[in-house]
Amino acid sequence: RKEGEPLEFAAFDDCESAREVFEGIPDDREVVLLGESTHGTEEFYRVRAAVTKLLVTERGFRAVVLEAEWPMMERVNEYTHRRCAERPFPEDEGEMPFPSWMWRNQCMADFFSWCRELAPASTPDIFGMDCYSLFESKAAVLSFLERHDPPFAAEVQSRLAFLDRFKSGLEYGDAKVHGGLSRIAGHIQDTLTRLQAKLQWTGADAYDCTDVERLSAEQNAEVVIAADEYFTKCVSEPAGSQASWNARDQHMTTTLLRIRAHLGAGTRVVVWAHNSHVGDSTATGRGGVSFDANETWNLGQMVRATFRRTWVVGQYTHRGTVTAAPKWGAAHSSMALHPATPESYEGALHRVAVAAAAPSFFFRTAAFAAATAPPVVAAALSAGDPLACGLAAMLGEGDPPRPQRW
């Protein structure tokens, strides 16, 4: 290759090769989405952190948005900006939201410490974009109102007191669909809508608070609304419905829009989430832009439609280990991944790895789109392999060609 040109295909050694991935990202990208195929494999975390560090220090990216809860990442942001001395996560792992290992691990601790050591002007803001924190976000909204609008805080506390009886969002959703809360579902929606409207349109401007405090109050109110919709649909929709998934990814997208509006339209953002979120759902058989046939929407699809200058990096593995739990809320442990099935994308990529004698590698999908796949990739995938074109639409990094259905 010519000096300075990014590699199309190369062996990859975790974060030591992150610069090759970084240099393949065009300079003009505003939103870079970094994926992973499991939420508990160390190599994925190390790669994302290494690429993000380069984007922050050499490209001026100023926000990192994670598939995590807003209240938890707000504490992280306070820590990385040196507005508090205590580490953001409790010593007792049992006090962490499930799944605790996603963020309370050494890779993340090292990344947060690195952010904290940067010069203040270079320290990226860190945000969460998920909608699971129904109870934590409700408490955060009340805390804000108690400081700035005690009468309204008392009213909201009275109207939302029924939430205090539930131990989980799914328990709440079941009560709203099948239990006693079904009789007051309209009241719940009216209360949440009024709370949102007062914070966004009538009261927040008059509160003596910083822009960050206002953003956090508004976002926590949005989380309560999104969590109400998400957990309700988890229970009310039939098996196989994509409604709850779509509601969650739509919340992630609107959160990203709100963060960009807060930081400024030109702010460059790194997003960390699972491959299933950062990929393009319209490149799959179940994806779409409507819900007429139970189509799936996802974050990557909506981000690409909203921000034209985006870039996606996916991470996959054929086998290995993952930190996981047998069910939601259970204790976690290290588990062996089953080898990928031959007909899967991971199976196809494994054939590339064998042909290249490279246990790990990366490639740019632009090579496929231009019909100039590196020889080792072409040799492994061209012999009647139906996944060769699909890889360009779904996997790896880069601008995909026009989405194709499979």
Coordinates of C-alpha atoms in Angstrom, one line a residue:
R1 CA 0.0 0.0 0.0
K2 CA 1.0 3.6 -0.4
E3 CA 2.3 5.5 2.7
G4 CA -0.6 6.6 4.8
E5 CA -3.3 4.5 3.1
P6 CA -5.4 2.3 5.4
L7 CA -5.0 -1.4 5.1
E8 CA -7.9 -3.3 3.6
F9 CA -7.1 -6.6 5.4
A10 CA -4.5 -7.4 8.0
A11 CA -3.8 -9.7 10.9
F12 CA -5.0 -8.1 14.1
D13 CA -3.6 -8.2 17.6
D14 CA -6.1 -6.5 19.8
C15 CA -5.4 -3.0 20.7
E16 CA -1.9 -3.1 19.2
S17 CA -3.5 -3.0 15.8
A18 CA -6.2 -0.4 16.7
R19 CA -4.4 2.3 14.8
E20 CA -5.0 0.4 11.5
V21 CA -8.7 0.5 12.2
F22 CA -8.5 4.1 13.3
E23 CA -6.7 5.2 10.1
G24 CA -9.3 3.5 8.0
I25 CA -12.0 5.8 9.5
P26 CA -12.4 8.9 7.2
D27 CA -11.5 12.2 8.8
D28 CA -15.0 13.7 8.2
R29 CA -17.0 11.2 10.3
E30 CA -19.2 12.7 12.9
V31 CA -20.5 9.6 14.6
V32 CA -18.5 6.4 14.9
L33 CA -20.3 3.3 16.2
L34 CA -18.1 0.6 17.7
G35 CA -19.8 -2.8 18.1
E36 CA -19.2 -6.2 19.7
S37 CA -20.8 -9.6 19.4
T38 CA -20.8 -10.3 23.2
H39 CA -21.2 -8.1 26.2
G40 CA -18.5 -10.0 28.1
T41 CA -15.4 -10.6 26.0
E42 CA -12.2 -8.7 27.1
E43 CA -10.7 -8.4 23.7
F44 CA -13.7 -6.5 22.4
Y45 CA -13.5 -4.0 25.3
R46 CA -9.8 -3.4 24.8
V47 CA -10.2 -2.8 21.1
R48 CA -13.0 -0.3 21.6
A49 CA -11.1 1.5 24.2
A50 CA -8.0 1.7 22.1
V51 CA -9.8 3.0 19.0
T52 CA -11.8 5.5 21.1
K53 CA -8.6 6.9 22.7
L54 CA -7.2 7.6 19.2
L55 CA -10.5 9.3 18.1
V56 CA -10.4 11.5 21.2
T57 CA -6.7 12.5 21.1
E58 CA -6.2 12.7 17.4
R59 CA -9.6 13.6 15.9
G60 CA -11.1 15.6 18.7
F61 CA -14.1 13.4 19.5
R62 CA -15.8 14.9 22.6
A63 CA -18.4 12.4 23.7
V64 CA -18.6 8.7 24.3
V65 CA -22.1 7.3 24.4
L66 CA -22.5 3.8 25.9
E67 CA -25.2 1.1 25.9
A68 CA -25.6 1.7 29.6
E69 CA -27.9 3.5 32.0
W70 CA -27.9 7.3 32.1
P71 CA -27.7 7.7 36.0
M72 CA -24.7 5.3 36.2
M73 CA -22.8 7.0 33.4
E74 CA -23.6 10.4 34.9
R75 CA -21.6 9.3 37.9
V76 CA -18.8 8.1 35.7
N77 CA -18.8 11.5 33.9
E78 CA -18.5 13.3 37.2
Y79 CA -15.5 11.1 38.1
T80 CA -13.7 11.5 34.7
H81 CA -14.1 15.3 34.8
R82 CA -12.7 15.4 38.4
R83 CA -15.9 16.8 39.9
C84 CA -15.8 14.0 42.5
A85 CA -13.0 12.0 44.0
E86 CA -14.8 8.7 44.6
R87 CA -14.7 6.1 41.9
P88 CA -18.1 5.8 40.2
F89 CA -18.9 2.2 41.0
P90 CA -19.5 0.8 44.5
E91 CA -17.1 -1.7 46.1
D92 CA -20.0 -4.2 46.6
E93 CA -20.8 -5.6 43.2
G94 CA -24.3 -6.4 44.4
E95 CA -25.1 -2.7 44.4
M96 CA -24.4 -2.4 40.7
P97 CA -27.3 -2.6 38.1
F98 CA -27.4 -5.9 36.3
P99 CA -25.3 -6.9 34.3
S100 CA -22.6 -5.5 36.5
W101 CA -19.7 -7.0 34.6
M102 CA -20.4 -4.9 31.5
W103 CA -19.0 -1.7 33.1
R104 CA -17.4 -2.8 36.4
N105 CA -14.4 -4.5 35.0
Q106 CA -10.7 -3.7 34.6
C107 CA -10.9 -2.6 31.0
M108 CA -13.5 0.0 31.8
A109 CA -11.7 1.1 35.0
D110 CA -8.5 1.7 33.0
F111 CA -10.4 3.6 30.3
F112 CA -12.2 5.9 32.8
S113 CA -8.9 6.5 34.6
W114 CA -7.3 7.5 31.3
C115 CA -10.2 9.9 30.6
R116 CA -9.7 11.4 34.1
E117 CA -6.0 12.1 33.4
L118 CA -6.6 14.1 30.2
A119 CA -6.5 17.8 30.2
P120 CA -9.9 19.2 31.1
A121 CA -10.5 20.7 27.6
S122 CA -9.8 17.2 26.0
T123 CA -11.8 15.0 28.5
P124 CA -14.7 13.5 26.6
D125 CA -18.2 13.6 28.1
I126 CA -19.5 10.1 28.9
F127 CA -23.2 9.3 28.6
G128 CA -25.5 6.3 28.9
M129 CA -28.3 5.8 26.3
D130 CA -30.3 2.8 27.6
C131 CA -33.8 2.8 29.1
Y132 CA -33.7 0.1 31.8
S133 CA -33.2 2.5 34.8
L134 CA -36.9 3.1 35.6
F135 CA -36.5 3.4 39.3
E136 CA -33.0 5.1 39.4
S137 CA -34.1 7.7 36.8
K138 CA -37.4 8.4 38.8
A139 CA -35.3 9.0 41.9
A140 CA -32.9 11.3 40.0
V141 CA -35.8 13.4 38.7
L142 CA -37.3 13.7 42.2
S143 CA -33.9 14.7 43.6
F144 CA -33.6 17.5 41.0
L145 CA -37.1 18.8 41.6
E146 CA -36.6 18.7 45.4
R147 CA -33.7 21.1 44.9
H148 CA -35.4 23.4 42.4
D149 CA -39.2 23.0 42.6
P150 CA -40.3 21.4 45.9
P151 CA -44.0 21.8 45.3
F152 CA -43.8 20.0 42.0
A153 CA -41.5 17.4 43.5
A154 CA -44.1 16.6 46.1
E155 CA -46.8 16.3 43.4
V156 CA -44.6 14.0 41.2
Q157 CA -43.7 11.9 44.2
S158 CA -47.3 11.4 45.1
R159 CA -48.4 10.6 41.6
L160 CA -45.5 8.1 41.0
A161 CA -45.4 6.5 44.5
F162 CA -46.9 3.4 43.1
L163 CA -43.6 2.6 41.4
D164 CA -41.9 2.1 44.8
R165 CA -43.7 -1.3 45.3
F166 CA -42.0 -3.0 42.4
K167 CA -38.6 -4.6 42.4
S168 CA -38.0 -4.8 38.6
G169 CA -39.2 -3.2 35.4
L170 CA -40.8 -6.4 34.2
E171 CA -42.7 -6.8 37.4
Y172 CA -44.0 -3.3 36.9
G173 CA -44.9 -4.1 33.2
D174 CA -46.8 -7.2 34.3
A175 CA -48.8 -5.2 36.8
K176 CA -49.6 -2.5 34.2
V177 CA -50.8 -5.1 31.7
H178 CA -52.3 -7.8 33.8
G179 CA -52.6 -6.4 37.3
G180 CA -54.1 -3.6 39.2
L181 CA -52.2 -0.9 37.4
S182 CA -54.1 -1.7 34.2
R183 CA -57.0 0.4 35.6
I184 CA -54.8 3.5 35.8
A185 CA -52.7 3.2 32.7
G186 CA -54.0 6.4 31.3
H187 CA -53.2 8.2 34.6
I188 CA -49.6 7.0 34.4
Q189 CA -49.2 8.3 30.9
D190 CA -50.8 11.6 31.8
T191 CA -48.4 12.0 34.8
L192 CA -45.3 11.2 32.8
T193 CA -46.3 13.5 29.9
R194 CA -47.0 16.4 32.3
L195 CA -43.6 15.8 34.0
Q196 CA -41.8 15.8 30.7
A197 CA -43.6 18.9 29.4
K198 CA -42.9 21.0 32.5
L199 CA -39.2 20.1 32.5
Q200 CA -38.8 20.7 28.8
W201 CA -41.1 23.6 28.1
T202 CA -42.2 25.5 31.2
G203 CA -40.1 25.0 34.2
A204 CA -36.5 24.0 33.4
D205 CA -35.5 27.4 32.0
A206 CA -36.5 29.1 35.2
Y207 CA -34.6 26.7 37.4
D208 CA -31.2 27.9 38.8
C209 CA -29.2 25.0 37.5
T210 CA -26.4 24.3 35.0
D211 CA -27.1 23.1 31.4
V212 CA -25.7 19.7 32.4
E213 CA -28.1 19.5 35.3
R214 CA -31.0 20.5 33.1
L215 CA -30.0 17.9 30.5
S216 CA -29.8 15.2 33.1
A217 CA -33.2 16.0 34.6
E218 CA -34.9 16.0 31.2
Q219 CA -33.1 12.8 30.1
N220 CA -34.0 11.0 33.3
A221 CA -37.7 12.0 32.7
E222 CA -37.3 10.6 29.1
V223 CA -35.9 7.4 30.5
V224 CA -38.9 6.9 32.9
I225 CA -41.2 7.4 29.9
A226 CA -39.2 5.1 27.6
A227 CA -38.9 2.4 30.4
D228 CA -42.6 2.5 30.9
E229 CA -43.2 1.9 27.2
Y230 CA -40.4 -0.7 27.0
F231 CA -41.4 -2.8 30.0
T232 CA -45.1 -2.6 29.1
K233 CA -44.4 -3.9 25.6
C234 CA -42.2 -6.6 26.9
V235 CA -45.3 -8.0 28.6
S236 CA -48.2 -7.0 26.4
E237 CA -46.7 -7.9 23.0
P238 CA -46.9 -11.6 21.8
A239 CA -43.8 -13.7 21.5
G240 CA -41.7 -12.7 18.6
S241 CA -42.9 -9.1 18.5
Q242 CA -40.2 -6.6 17.8
A243 CA -42.1 -3.7 19.5
S244 CA -40.1 -3.6 22.7
W245 CA -36.8 -3.8 20.8
N246 CA -37.9 -1.0 18.5
A247 CA -38.9 1.2 21.4
R248 CA -35.5 0.7 23.1
D249 CA -33.5 1.5 20.0
Q250 CA -35.6 4.5 19.2
H251 CA -34.9 5.7 22.7
M252 CA -31.2 5.2 22.1
T253 CA -31.4 7.3 18.9
T254 CA -33.3 10.1 20.5
T255 CA -30.9 10.2 23.4
L256 CA -28.0 10.5 20.9
L257 CA -29.8 13.4 19.2
R258 CA -30.4 15.1 22.6
I259 CA -26.7 14.8 23.5
R260 CA -25.6 16.3 20.2
A261 CA -28.1 19.1 20.7
H262 CA -26.7 19.8 24.1
L263 CA -23.0 19.6 23.1
G264 CA -23.4 21.4 19.7
A265 CA -24.3 20.1 16.3
G266 CA -20.6 19.7 15.3
T267 CA -19.7 17.5 18.2
R268 CA -18.1 14.2 17.2
V269 CA -19.4 11.2 19.1
V270 CA -18.3 7.6 19.6
V271 CA -21.0 5.1 20.4
W272 CA -20.4 1.7 22.1
A273 CA -23.1 -0.9 21.7
H274 CA -23.7 -4.5 20.6
N275 CA -23.4 -5.3 16.9
S276 CA -27.1 -5.9 16.8
H277 CA -27.7 -2.2 17.7
V278 CA -24.9 -0.6 15.6
G279 CA -25.4 -2.6 12.4
D280 CA -28.1 -1.7 9.9
S281 CA -31.3 -3.6 10.5
T282 CA -32.5 -3.0 6.9
A283 CA -29.7 -5.3 5.7
T284 CA -31.4 -8.2 7.3
G285 CA -34.6 -10.1 6.5
R286 CA -36.4 -8.8 9.5
G287 CA -35.4 -5.2 9.2
G288 CA -37.5 -2.4 7.7
V289 CA -38.7 1.2 8.0
S290 CA -42.3 0.6 9.1
F291 CA -44.0 -1.9 11.5
D292 CA -46.5 -3.3 9.1
A293 CA -45.0 -6.8 9.2
N294 CA -43.3 -6.7 12.6
E295 CA -40.1 -5.2 11.2
T296 CA -37.1 -4.5 13.4
W297 CA -35.6 -1.0 13.7
N298 CA -32.2 -0.4 15.3
L299 CA -29.8 2.3 16.3
G300 CA -27.4 1.9 13.4
Q301 CA -30.2 2.2 10.9
M302 CA -31.6 5.3 12.4
V303 CA -28.2 6.9 13.0
R304 CA -27.2 6.4 9.3
A305 CA -30.5 7.9 8.2
T306 CA -30.0 10.9 10.5
F307 CA -26.2 11.6 10.4
R308 CA -24.8 11.1 6.9
R309 CA -21.2 11.0 8.0
T310 CA -21.1 7.8 10.1
W311 CA -18.8 4.9 10.3
V312 CA -19.3 1.4 11.8
V313 CA -16.8 -1.0 13.3
G314 CA -18.2 -4.5 14.2
Q315 CA -16.4 -7.2 16.2
Y316 CA -17.0 -10.9 15.9
T317 CA -15.6 -14.2 17.1
H318 CA -15.8 -17.8 16.1
R319 CA -15.2 -19.3 19.6
G320 CA -13.8 -18.2 22.9
T321 CA -15.1 -17.3 26.3
V322 CA -17.7 -14.8 27.6
T323 CA -18.6 -13.5 31.0
A324 CA -22.3 -14.0 31.3
A325 CA -25.1 -15.2 33.5
P326 CA -27.6 -18.1 33.0
K327 CA -30.5 -15.7 33.4
W328 CA -31.3 -12.1 34.1
G329 CA -30.2 -11.1 37.6
A330 CA -28.2 -14.3 38.3
A331 CA -24.6 -14.5 39.3
H332 CA -22.1 -14.3 36.4
S333 CA -19.2 -16.6 35.4
S334 CA -16.9 -17.2 32.6
M335 CA -18.6 -19.4 30.0
A336 CA -17.3 -21.1 26.8
L337 CA -18.9 -19.9 23.5
H338 CA -20.1 -22.6 21.2
P339 CA -18.2 -22.5 17.9
A340 CA -20.1 -20.6 15.2
T341 CA -22.2 -22.6 12.8
P342 CA -20.6 -22.9 9.3
E343 CA -23.5 -21.0 7.6
S344 CA -23.2 -17.9 9.9
Y345 CA -21.2 -14.8 9.3
E346 CA -18.8 -15.8 12.0
G347 CA -18.4 -19.2 10.3
A348 CA -17.5 -17.4 7.0
L349 CA -15.1 -15.2 8.8
H350 CA -13.5 -18.2 10.5
R351 CA -12.8 -19.7 7.0
V352 CA -11.0 -16.4 6.2
A353 CA -9.0 -16.7 9.3
V354 CA -8.0 -20.3 8.5
A355 CA -7.0 -19.4 4.9
A356 CA -5.0 -16.4 6.1
A357 CA -3.4 -18.3 9.0
A358 CA -4.5 -15.3 11.1
P359 CA -6.3 -16.1 14.4
S360 CA -7.6 -12.5 14.4
F361 CA -7.9 -10.1 11.5
F362 CA -9.8 -7.0 10.4
F363 CA -11.0 -5.9 7.0
R364 CA -12.7 -3.0 5.4
T365 CA -16.0 -3.7 3.7
A366 CA -15.2 -1.0 1.1
A367 CA -12.9 -3.6 -0.5
F368 CA -16.0 -5.9 -1.1
A369 CA -18.1 -3.0 -2.4
A370 CA -15.4 -2.1 -4.9
A371 CA -15.1 -5.8 -6.0
T372 CA -11.5 -5.7 -5.0
A373 CA -11.5 -8.0 -2.0
P374 CA -8.0 -8.9 -0.7
P375 CA -7.0 -12.2 -2.3
V376 CA -7.1 -14.2 0.9
V377 CA -10.7 -13.0 1.6
A378 CA -11.7 -13.7 -2.0
A379 CA -10.2 -17.2 -1.9
A380 CA -12.0 -18.1 1.3
L381 CA -15.4 -16.7 0.4
S382 CA -15.8 -16.8 -3.4
A383 CA -16.2 -20.6 -3.9
G384 CA -20.0 -20.6 -3.8
D385 CA -20.2 -18.9 -0.5
P386 CA -23.4 -16.9 -0.3
L387 CA -22.1 -14.7 2.5
A388 CA -19.5 -12.9 0.5
C389 CA -21.7 -10.0 -0.5
G390 CA -23.6 -10.0 2.8
L391 CA -20.3 -9.3 4.7
A392 CA -20.1 -6.0 2.9
A393 CA -23.6 -5.0 4.1
M394 CA -23.5 -6.3 7.6
L395 CA -20.0 -6.7 9.1
G396 CA -16.6 -5.2 9.6
E397 CA -16.1 -1.5 9.4
G398 CA -16.9 1.2 6.9
D399 CA -19.6 2.5 4.6
P400 CA -21.7 -0.4 3.5
P401 CA -23.1 -0.6 0.0
R402 CA -26.8 -0.3 -0.6
P403 CA -28.4 -2.6 2.1
Q404 CA -29.4 -6.0 0.9
R405 CA -31.9 -8.4 2.4
W406 CA -30.9 -12.0 3.3

